[in-house]
CSV table of C-alpha atoms in Angstrom, one decimal:
chain,number,residue,atom,x,y,z
A,5,MET,CA,94.1,13.5,-70.7
A,6,THR,CA,94.9,11.1,-67.9
A,7,ASP,CA,99.0,11.6,-66.1
A,8,LEU,CA,99.9,7.9,-66.3
A,9,GLN,CA,103.3,8.5,-64.7
A,10,ALA,CA,101.3,10.8,-61.1
A,11,ILE,CA,99.3,7.9,-61.0
A,12,ARG,CA,101.7,5.5,-60.9
A,13,ASP,CA,103.4,8.1,-58.7
A,14,GLU,CA,101.0,8.2,-56.1
A,15,TRP,CA,99.0,4.5,-56.9
A,16,VAL,CA,101.8,1.8,-57.7
A,17,GLY,CA,102.8,-0.4,-54.7
A,18,VAL,CA,99.7,1.0,-52.1
A,19,GLU,CA,98.1,-1.7,-50.2
A,20,PHE,CA,94.0,-1.1,-50.1
A,21,GLU,CA,92.7,-3.2,-49.2
A,22,SER,CA,93.2,-7.1,-47.3
A,23,ALA,CA,91.3,-10.9,-46.8
A,24,GLU,CA,91.1,-14.1,-45.3
A,25,PHE,CA,90.6,-16.8,-47.1
A,26,THR,CA,90.4,-20.1,-45.6
A,27,ILE,CA,91.0,-22.9,-48.0
A,28,ASP,CA,87.7,-26.0,-49.0
A,29,ARG,CA,88.3,-28.8,-49.9
A,30,ASP,CA,85.7,-29.6,-51.9
A,31,ARG,CA,85.5,-25.9,-53.4
A,32,VAL,CA,89.4,-26.5,-54.3
A,33,ILE,CA,88.4,-29.9,-56.2
A,34,ALA,CA,84.8,-28.0,-57.9
A,35,TRP,CA,87.8,-25.6,-59.1
A,36,ALA,CA,90.1,-28.5,-60.0
A,37,GLU,CA,86.9,-29.5,-62.2
A,38,ALA,CA,85.9,-27.3,-63.9
A,39,CYS,CA,89.4,-26.8,-65.0
A,40,GLY,CA,89.8,-29.6,-66.4
A,41,GLU,CA,92.4,-30.8,-64.1
A,42,THR,CA,93.0,-34.7,-63.4
A,43,ASP,CA,96.1,-35.0,-62.1
A,44,PRO,CA,94.9,-36.6,-58.3
A,45,ARG,CA,97.4,-34.3,-56.6
A,46,PHE,CA,94.6,-31.9,-57.7
A,47,THR,CA,91.4,-33.8,-57.3
A,48,ASP,CA,92.3,-36.5,-54.4
A,49,PRO,CA,91.8,-35.3,-50.9
A,50,GLY,CA,93.5,-39.4,-50.7
A,51,ASN,CA,96.9,-38.1,-52.6
A,52,PRO,CA,99.2,-37.8,-50.0
A,53,ASP,CA,100.9,-34.6,-51.9
A,54,PHE,CA,96.4,-33.7,-52.7
A,55,GLN,CA,96.3,-29.5,-53.4
A,56,ALA,CA,95.2,-27.4,-55.0
A,57,HIS,CA,95.4,-26.1,-58.4
A,58,PRO,CA,97.7,-23.7,-59.1
A,59,ASN,CA,95.9,-20.8,-60.4
A,60,PHE,CA,93.1,-21.6,-57.5
A,61,THR,CA,93.9,-18.3,-55.9
A,62,ALA,CA,92.5,-16.8,-59.0
A,63,CYS,CA,89.2,-16.7,-57.9
A,64,LEU,CA,89.9,-15.4,-54.2
A,65,SER,CA,88.9,-11.8,-54.4
A,66,THR,CA,88.6,-9.1,-51.4
A,67,GLY,CA,85.7,-8.3,-53.4
A,68,ARG,CA,87.0,-5.0,-54.4
A,69,MET,CA,89.5,-4.8,-57.8
A,70,MET,CA,90.2,-0.4,-57.1
A,71,PRO,CA,91.9,1.7,-54.4
A,72,GLU,CA,88.8,4.0,-52.5
A,73,ASN,CA,89.5,8.1,-54.8
A,74,PHE,CA,91.5,5.3,-57.1
A,75,PRO,CA,91.5,8.1,-60.5
A,76,ARG,CA,88.7,7.3,-63.1
A,77,ILE,CA,90.9,6.3,-66.2
A,78,GLY,CA,89.3,6.7,-70.4
A,79,SER,CA,85.9,6.2,-70.7
A,80,GLY,CA,83.1,3.6,-71.6
A,81,PHE,CA,83.4,-0.1,-69.7
A,82,GLY,CA,86.7,-1.7,-68.7
A,83,ILE,CA,88.4,-4.9,-70.1
A,84,ASP,CA,89.4,-7.9,-68.0
A,85,GLY,CA,92.7,-8.3,-69.6
A,86,GLY,CA,93.2,-12.4,-67.8
A,87,LYS,CA,94.7,-13.4,-64.5
A,88,THR,CA,99.0,-14.6,-64.4
A,89,VAL,CA,98.9,-16.4,-61.4
A,90,GLU,CA,102.7,-17.0,-60.0
A,91,VAL,CA,102.4,-20.2,-57.7
A,92,HIS,CA,105.6,-19.6,-54.9
A,93,GLY,CA,104.4,-22.8,-52.2
A,94,PRO,CA,101.8,-25.2,-52.2
A,95,VAL,CA,97.8,-24.2,-50.9
A,96,ARG,CA,96.1,-27.5,-49.0
A,97,PRO,CA,93.0,-27.6,-47.7
A,98,GLY,CA,93.2,-26.0,-44.4
A,99,ASP,CA,95.2,-23.5,-44.8
A,100,THR,CA,94.1,-19.0,-43.6
A,101,LEU,CA,95.4,-17.3,-46.3
A,102,THR,CA,96.0,-14.0,-45.8
A,103,GLY,CA,95.0,-11.8,-49.2
A,104,ARG,CA,96.9,-8.5,-49.5
A,105,ALA,CA,95.4,-6.4,-51.8
A,106,SER,CA,97.3,-3.5,-54.3
A,107,ILE,CA,98.0,-1.6,-57.8
A,108,HIS,CA,100.9,-3.4,-59.4
A,109,ASP,CA,101.0,-1.1,-61.9
A,110,VAL,CA,99.6,0.9,-64.3
A,111,TYR,CA,101.1,1.5,-68.5
A,112,ASP,CA,99.6,2.4,-71.9
A,113,LYS,CA,100.4,1.2,-74.8
A,114,THR,CA,99.0,1.7,-78.4
A,115,GLY,CA,97.4,-0.9,-80.8
A,116,ARG,CA,94.7,-0.7,-83.5
A,117,SER,CA,92.2,0.1,-80.8
A,118,GLY,CA,94.1,3.7,-80.3
A,119,THR,CA,95.4,3.6,-76.4
A,120,MET,CA,94.9,2.1,-73.6
A,121,VAL,CA,95.5,1.7,-70.2
A,122,PHE,CA,96.3,-1.2,-68.0
A,123,VAL,CA,95.7,-1.5,-64.5
A,124,ILE,CA,97.7,-4.2,-62.7
A,125,HIS,CA,95.6,-5.3,-59.6
A,126,ARG,CA,98.1,-7.5,-57.2
A,127,MET,CA,97.0,-9.7,-54.7
A,128,ASP,CA,99.9,-11.4,-52.6
A,129,PHE,CA,98.4,-14.4,-50.9
A,130,THR,CA,100.9,-16.1,-47.9
A,131,ASN,CA,99.6,-18.6,-45.8
A,132,GLN,CA,98.7,-19.0,-42.1
A,133,ASN,CA,103.1,-19.0,-41.5
A,134,GLY,CA,103.9,-16.5,-43.3
A,135,GLU,CA,104.9,-17.4,-45.9
A,136,LEU,CA,104.1,-15.9,-49.3
A,137,VAL,CA,102.3,-19.1,-51.2
A,138,SER,CA,101.1,-17.3,-54.1
A,139,THR,CA,100.4,-13.9,-56.6
A,140,VAL,CA,97.8,-13.4,-59.4
A,141,ASP,CA,97.6,-11.3,-61.5
A,142,SER,CA,95.0,-8.8,-62.7
A,143,LYS,CA,95.2,-7.2,-65.7
A,144,MET,CA,92.4,-4.3,-66.3
A,145,ILE,CA,91.6,-2.7,-69.4
A,146,ARG,CA,90.4,0.9,-70.5
A,147,SER,CA,90.2,3.4,-73.7
A,148,ARG,CA,91.9,6.3,-73.0
B,279,MET,CA,120.9,-16.5,-93.9
B,280,ILE,CA,117.0,-15.8,-92.5
B,281,LEU,CA,116.0,-14.1,-89.8
B,282,ASP,CA,112.8,-13.1,-87.8
B,283,LEU,CA,113.4,-10.2,-86.7
B,284,HIS,CA,110.2,-9.1,-84.5
B,285,THR,CA,109.5,-11.2,-82.3
B,286,HIS,CA,107.6,-11.2,-78.1
B,287,SER,CA,109.3,-13.0,-75.7
B,288,ILE,CA,107.4,-13.3,-71.9
B,289,LYS,CA,109.3,-10.2,-70.9
B,290,SER,CA,106.9,-8.9,-72.9
B,291,ASP,CA,103.5,-7.7,-71.2
B,292,ASP,CA,101.5,-9.1,-73.8
B,293,GLY,CA,104.2,-11.8,-74.8
B,294,ARG,CA,103.4,-15.8,-74.4
B,295,ALA,CA,106.4,-17.7,-75.9
B,296,LYS,CA,109.2,-18.9,-73.8
B,297,VAL,CA,112.7,-18.1,-75.5
B,298,GLU,CA,113.4,-22.2,-75.4
B,299,ASN,CA,110.0,-23.0,-76.6
B,300,TYR,CA,110.3,-20.8,-79.8
B,301,CYS,CA,113.8,-22.8,-80.0
B,302,LYS,CA,112.4,-26.1,-79.5
B,303,TRP,CA,109.6,-25.1,-82.2
B,304,VAL,CA,112.1,-23.8,-84.9
B,305,ARG,CA,113.8,-27.6,-84.5
B,306,LYS,CA,111.2,-29.4,-83.9
B,307,LYS,CA,109.1,-28.1,-86.6
B,308,GLU,CA,112.1,-27.4,-89.1
B,309,LEU,CA,111.3,-23.4,-90.2
B,310,PRO,CA,113.9,-21.8,-92.3
B,311,LEU,CA,115.5,-19.5,-89.3
B,312,ASP,CA,119.2,-19.5,-88.5
B,313,GLY,CA,118.1,-17.1,-86.3
B,314,PHE,CA,115.1,-14.6,-84.5
B,315,VAL,CA,115.0,-11.3,-82.8
B,316,LEU,CA,113.7,-11.0,-79.8
B,317,THR,CA,112.1,-7.0,-79.3
B,318,GLU,CA,110.3,-6.7,-76.6
B,319,HIS,CA,107.0,-3.4,-76.1
B,320,ARG,CA,108.2,0.2,-74.7
B,321,GLN,CA,111.8,-1.2,-73.1
B,322,PHE,CA,115.0,-3.5,-73.5
B,323,ASP,CA,116.1,-7.0,-71.9
B,324,ASP,CA,119.6,-5.8,-71.4
B,325,THR,CA,119.7,-9.4,-68.6
B,326,SER,CA,118.6,-12.1,-70.0
B,327,ASP,CA,121.7,-14.1,-71.6
B,328,TYR,CA,120.0,-16.7,-74.6
B,329,ARG,CA,123.9,-17.8,-75.0
B,330,HIS,CA,123.6,-21.1,-74.1
B,331,LEU,CA,120.0,-21.3,-76.1
B,332,GLU,CA,122.6,-20.0,-79.2
B,333,ASP,CA,124.8,-23.6,-79.0
B,334,GLU,CA,122.1,-26.1,-78.2
B,335,TYR,CA,119.8,-25.4,-80.7
B,336,GLY,CA,122.1,-23.8,-82.9
B,337,LEU,CA,119.7,-20.7,-83.6
B,338,VAL,CA,121.7,-17.0,-83.7
B,339,ILE,CA,119.6,-14.6,-81.2
B,340,LEU,CA,119.6,-11.3,-80.5
B,341,LYS,CA,118.3,-8.9,-78.9
B,342,ALA,CA,116.8,-5.4,-79.9
B,343,SER,CA,113.1,-3.0,-78.8
B,344,GLU,CA,109.8,-2.4,-80.1
B,345,VAL,CA,109.4,1.4,-78.9
B,346,GLU,CA,105.8,3.3,-79.6
B,347,THR,CA,106.5,6.8,-81.0
B,348,ASP,CA,103.4,8.8,-82.5
B,349,TYR,CA,104.1,8.7,-86.2
B,350,GLY,CA,103.6,4.8,-84.6
B,351,HIS,CA,105.9,1.5,-83.5
B,352,VAL,CA,110.0,1.6,-84.2
B,353,LEU,CA,111.9,-1.5,-84.2
B,354,VAL,CA,115.4,-0.7,-82.3
B,355,PHE,CA,118.1,-2.8,-83.7
B,356,GLY,CA,121.2,-2.0,-82.0
B,357,VAL,CA,120.4,-0.6,-78.6
B,358,ASN,CA,122.6,1.1,-76.4
B,359,ASP,CA,123.6,3.0,-72.7
B,360,ASP,CA,123.9,5.5,-74.9
B,361,LEU,CA,120.6,5.2,-76.6
B,362,VAL,CA,118.2,4.8,-73.5
B,363,ASN,CA,119.6,7.0,-72.3
B,364,SER,CA,118.6,8.6,-74.9
B,365,PHE,CA,114.4,8.8,-74.5
B,366,ASP,CA,112.3,7.1,-72.5
B,367,PHE,CA,111.4,3.4,-73.9
B,368,ALA,CA,108.2,3.5,-72.3
B,369,ARG,CA,106.5,6.4,-73.5
B,370,VAL,CA,103.9,6.0,-75.8
B,371,ASP,CA,104.2,9.0,-77.6
B,372,ASN,CA,108.4,9.4,-78.6
B,373,PRO,CA,108.5,12.0,-81.5
B,374,LEU,CA,109.8,9.6,-84.4
B,375,PRO,CA,112.3,11.9,-85.6
B,376,ASP,CA,113.7,12.3,-82.1
B,377,VAL,CA,113.5,8.0,-81.8
B,378,LEU,CA,115.1,8.4,-85.7
B,379,GLU,CA,118.0,10.7,-84.3
B,380,ALA,CA,118.6,9.1,-81.5
B,381,ALA,CA,119.7,5.3,-82.9
B,382,GLU,CA,121.5,7.2,-85.4
B,383,ARG,CA,123.8,9.0,-83.0
B,384,CYS,CA,124.1,6.1,-80.4
B,385,GLY,CA,125.1,3.2,-83.7
B,386,ALA,CA,121.0,2.1,-84.1
B,387,PHE,CA,118.9,1.2,-86.5
B,388,ALA,CA,115.8,2.2,-86.4
B,389,ALA,CA,113.1,1.6,-88.8
B,390,PRO,CA,108.8,1.6,-88.7
B,391,CYS,CA,106.9,-1.5,-88.3
B,392,HIS,CA,103.1,-3.0,-89.5
B,393,PRO,CA,103.5,0.9,-91.4
B,394,GLY,CA,99.8,-0.3,-92.7
B,395,ARG,CA,98.4,-1.2,-89.8
B,396,ARG,CA,95.8,0.9,-88.5
B,397,ASN,CA,96.2,3.7,-86.0
B,398,VAL,CA,99.4,2.4,-84.8
B,399,GLY,CA,101.0,2.5,-88.6
B,400,LEU,CA,103.1,5.2,-89.9
B,401,PHE,CA,100.9,5.4,-93.0
B,402,ALA,CA,98.0,6.0,-91.4
B,403,HIS,CA,100.0,8.7,-89.5
B,404,TYR,CA,101.8,9.8,-92.8
B,405,GLU,CA,98.0,10.4,-94.2
B,406,ARG,CA,97.3,12.8,-91.1
B,407,LYS,CA,100.3,14.7,-91.0
B,408,GLY,CA,102.7,13.5,-93.1
B,409,PRO,CA,105.7,11.6,-93.9
B,410,VAL,CA,108.2,12.1,-91.9
B,411,GLU,CA,112.7,12.5,-92.5
B,412,GLY,CA,115.0,9.8,-91.7
B,413,VAL,CA,113.2,7.2,-92.7
B,414,HIS,CA,114.7,4.9,-95.1
B,415,THR,CA,113.2,0.9,-93.6
B,416,VAL,CA,110.8,-0.4,-93.0
B,417,GLU,CA,108.8,-3.9,-91.7
B,418,VAL,CA,106.8,-4.5,-95.1
B,419,LEU,CA,105.5,-7.8,-94.1
B,420,ASN,CA,104.6,-8.5,-90.5
B,421,GLY,CA,103.1,-11.6,-88.9
B,422,GLY,CA,99.8,-10.6,-87.4
B,423,SER,CA,98.7,-8.1,-89.9
B,424,ILE,CA,95.1,-8.7,-91.6
B,425,PRO,CA,94.7,-8.6,-94.9
B,426,GLY,CA,95.0,-5.6,-96.8
B,427,GLU,CA,97.9,-4.2,-93.8
B,428,ASP,CA,100.9,-5.9,-95.7
B,429,GLU,CA,100.4,-5.3,-99.4
B,430,LEU,CA,99.0,-1.2,-98.5
B,431,SER,CA,103.0,-1.3,-95.8
B,432,VAL,CA,104.6,-2.8,-99.4
B,433,GLU,CA,102.9,-0.3,-101.9
B,434,ARG,CA,104.6,2.9,-99.6
B,435,ALA,CA,107.1,1.7,-98.8
B,436,VAL,CA,108.3,1.6,-102.5
B,437,ALA,CA,106.2,4.8,-103.8
B,438,HIS,CA,108.7,6.1,-100.8
B,439,GLY,CA,111.9,4.3,-102.3
B,440,TYR,CA,112.3,2.2,-98.3
B,441,ARG,CA,113.7,-1.0,-97.7
B,442,GLY,CA,111.5,-3.4,-96.8
B,443,PHE,CA,112.1,-6.4,-94.2
B,444,GLY,CA,109.8,-8.8,-92.6
B,445,GLY,CA,109.2,-10.4,-89.2
B,446,SER,CA,106.2,-12.4,-87.8
B,447,ASP,CA,106.0,-9.7,-84.4
B,448,SER,CA,104.8,-13.3,-83.3
B,449,HIS,CA,103.8,-13.6,-79.7
B,450,ILE,CA,102.9,-17.2,-78.9
B,451,VAL,CA,104.8,-19.7,-80.2
B,452,SER,CA,103.3,-21.2,-82.9
B,453,ARG,CA,103.5,-18.1,-84.8
B,454,ILE,CA,107.0,-17.3,-84.7
B,455,GLY,CA,109.0,-17.9,-88.5
B,456,TYR,CA,105.8,-16.3,-90.3
B,457,CYS,CA,107.5,-13.7,-91.3
B,458,ALA,CA,111.2,-12.7,-91.7
B,459,THR,CA,114.1,-11.5,-93.7
B,460,ASP,CA,116.8,-13.4,-96.0
B,461,PHE,CA,119.8,-11.4,-95.2
B,462,ASP,CA,123.0,-11.9,-98.5
B,463,ASP,CA,125.8,-11.9,-96.2
B,464,ASP,CA,125.9,-14.0,-92.5
B,465,VAL,CA,124.4,-12.2,-89.0
B,466,ARG,CA,126.3,-14.1,-86.4
B,467,ASP,CA,125.4,-11.0,-83.6
B,468,ILE,CA,124.0,-8.0,-83.6
B,469,ASP,CA,126.2,-5.2,-84.9
B,470,GLY,CA,126.4,-7.7,-87.9
B,471,LEU,CA,122.7,-7.4,-88.1
B,472,VAL,CA,123.3,-3.3,-88.4
B,473,THR,CA,126.2,-3.6,-90.3
B,474,ALA,CA,123.3,-5.5,-92.6
B,475,LEU,CA,120.4,-3.6,-92.2
B,476,ARG,CA,122.5,-0.3,-93.2
B,477,GLY,CA,124.1,-2.8,-96.3
B,478,GLY,CA,120.7,-2.8,-97.8
B,479,ARG,CA,121.4,-6.6,-98.9
B,480,PHE,CA,118.3,-7.8,-97.3
B,481,ALA,CA,115.1,-8.7,-98.6
B,482,PRO,CA,111.5,-9.4,-96.4
B,483,VAL,CA,110.6,-13.1,-96.1
B,484,SER,CA,106.9,-14.7,-95.9
B,485,PHE,CA,106.1,-18.2,-95.0
B,486,ARG,CA,102.4,-18.5,-93.9
B,487,GLU,CA,100.7,-20.3,-96.3
B,488,GLU,CA,103.7,-22.5,-96.1
B,489,GLU,CA,103.4,-22.5,-92.4
B,490,MET,CA,99.5,-23.1,-92.6
B,491,ASP,CA,99.6,-26.4,-95.3
B,492,ARG,CA,102.0,-27.8,-92.1
B,493,ASP,CA,99.8,-26.7,-89.2
B,494,ASP,CA,96.8,-28.6,-91.6
C-alpha cells in the first residue's frame, strides 16, 4: 500500500513548474460569457473596472499536473475532483501572470466507494508587480 | 430541543456550506432546529468562533469531529486537547476500540455514524469482522443515506441494543435539518451535549419528507 505520509513529506510544498501567461482581452470576455456572466465588469472592455472573471485563472495551466517522478497512487484513471479559486486581487487584460505549480496536499478518505486518495495541485499566480492575485487548487482523486 | 448532530462546513474538504449560511437557511425556511453541530472530517476545528452567529440567529452552534476508523466513520462530541493528542484525527484507519476508549477516558462521547452504509458503515464491518465492545449509540438516521441504509441502521441498532440519534450529514446549506435529534433536556454547550447523549434521553427525527414538500 502506498505510504502517503512519505509522499507528503517528500512532495507537499515542492514547486515543480512555472509558466508565464499574458492575459488576452478576447479570451477574458469569452471565458466570462462561457460562464454565463453578465456583469459588465467581466464582459465589457469599456467598463472602467473591466477585469477577468474571478475564476478565469482556472483555465491557465503549465500543462503538467504532477511533478516528474511523482509516485503512482492507486490504479486506473483518476477523477477530476474540481477546482477551488481564491481571489487575492484583480486580473486585467494586458497583465503578465506567473503561475507556479506545486503539490499542496495529499490525503486519503473513505466512503461508499472505498478508500480514495486526493492530490491537491496548487497554482499560485502573481502579476507583473509581484502581487499574488489568484490561487487555484485542483483536486485529483484516485482509488487506492 | 432539536439539534442536527452531523453537519459539515467549508472547513471540511468536501463541505460547501458557510456556517452563517446554515443559520440563514434555518431561519428563512423556519426549520424546527434549535441548533446544529459541526462535525468536520478528520480534524477538530478549535479556532473558529461562532458565538456571534449564535447570538444573531438564536441558534446553538457546537463543534465536534467526524473521524475515520477501521470500522467506519465515527462522530466524536466533546473533543478536547487530551483527545486530540490521543490519536491521529487525520488517519482513515484508526482502530475503533482505541477511539472509543480514548473518548471515554477524555470525557467525550463517540458514536459511529451512518452505520448502515456500504464500506464506511459500522455494520458492514461487523459482517466481516464481528462486533466491537464499547459501542452503545449510533446514528440511525442520516440525511445522506440512500434507500435502505437507514433501515439497515435501525434494524441492526435494535438487534445490538444500541441507542440511536439523527443527523443530516449536510455538506451544502439546503441539506441541514434533513435528520436531527430531539433531546428531552436543554443543550446549550458541548458539555451539555455530552451529558445529554450519555443520559440517553433523546430520539432521532427525520424531516426529509417535509423538506421535500417545502421545496416543491
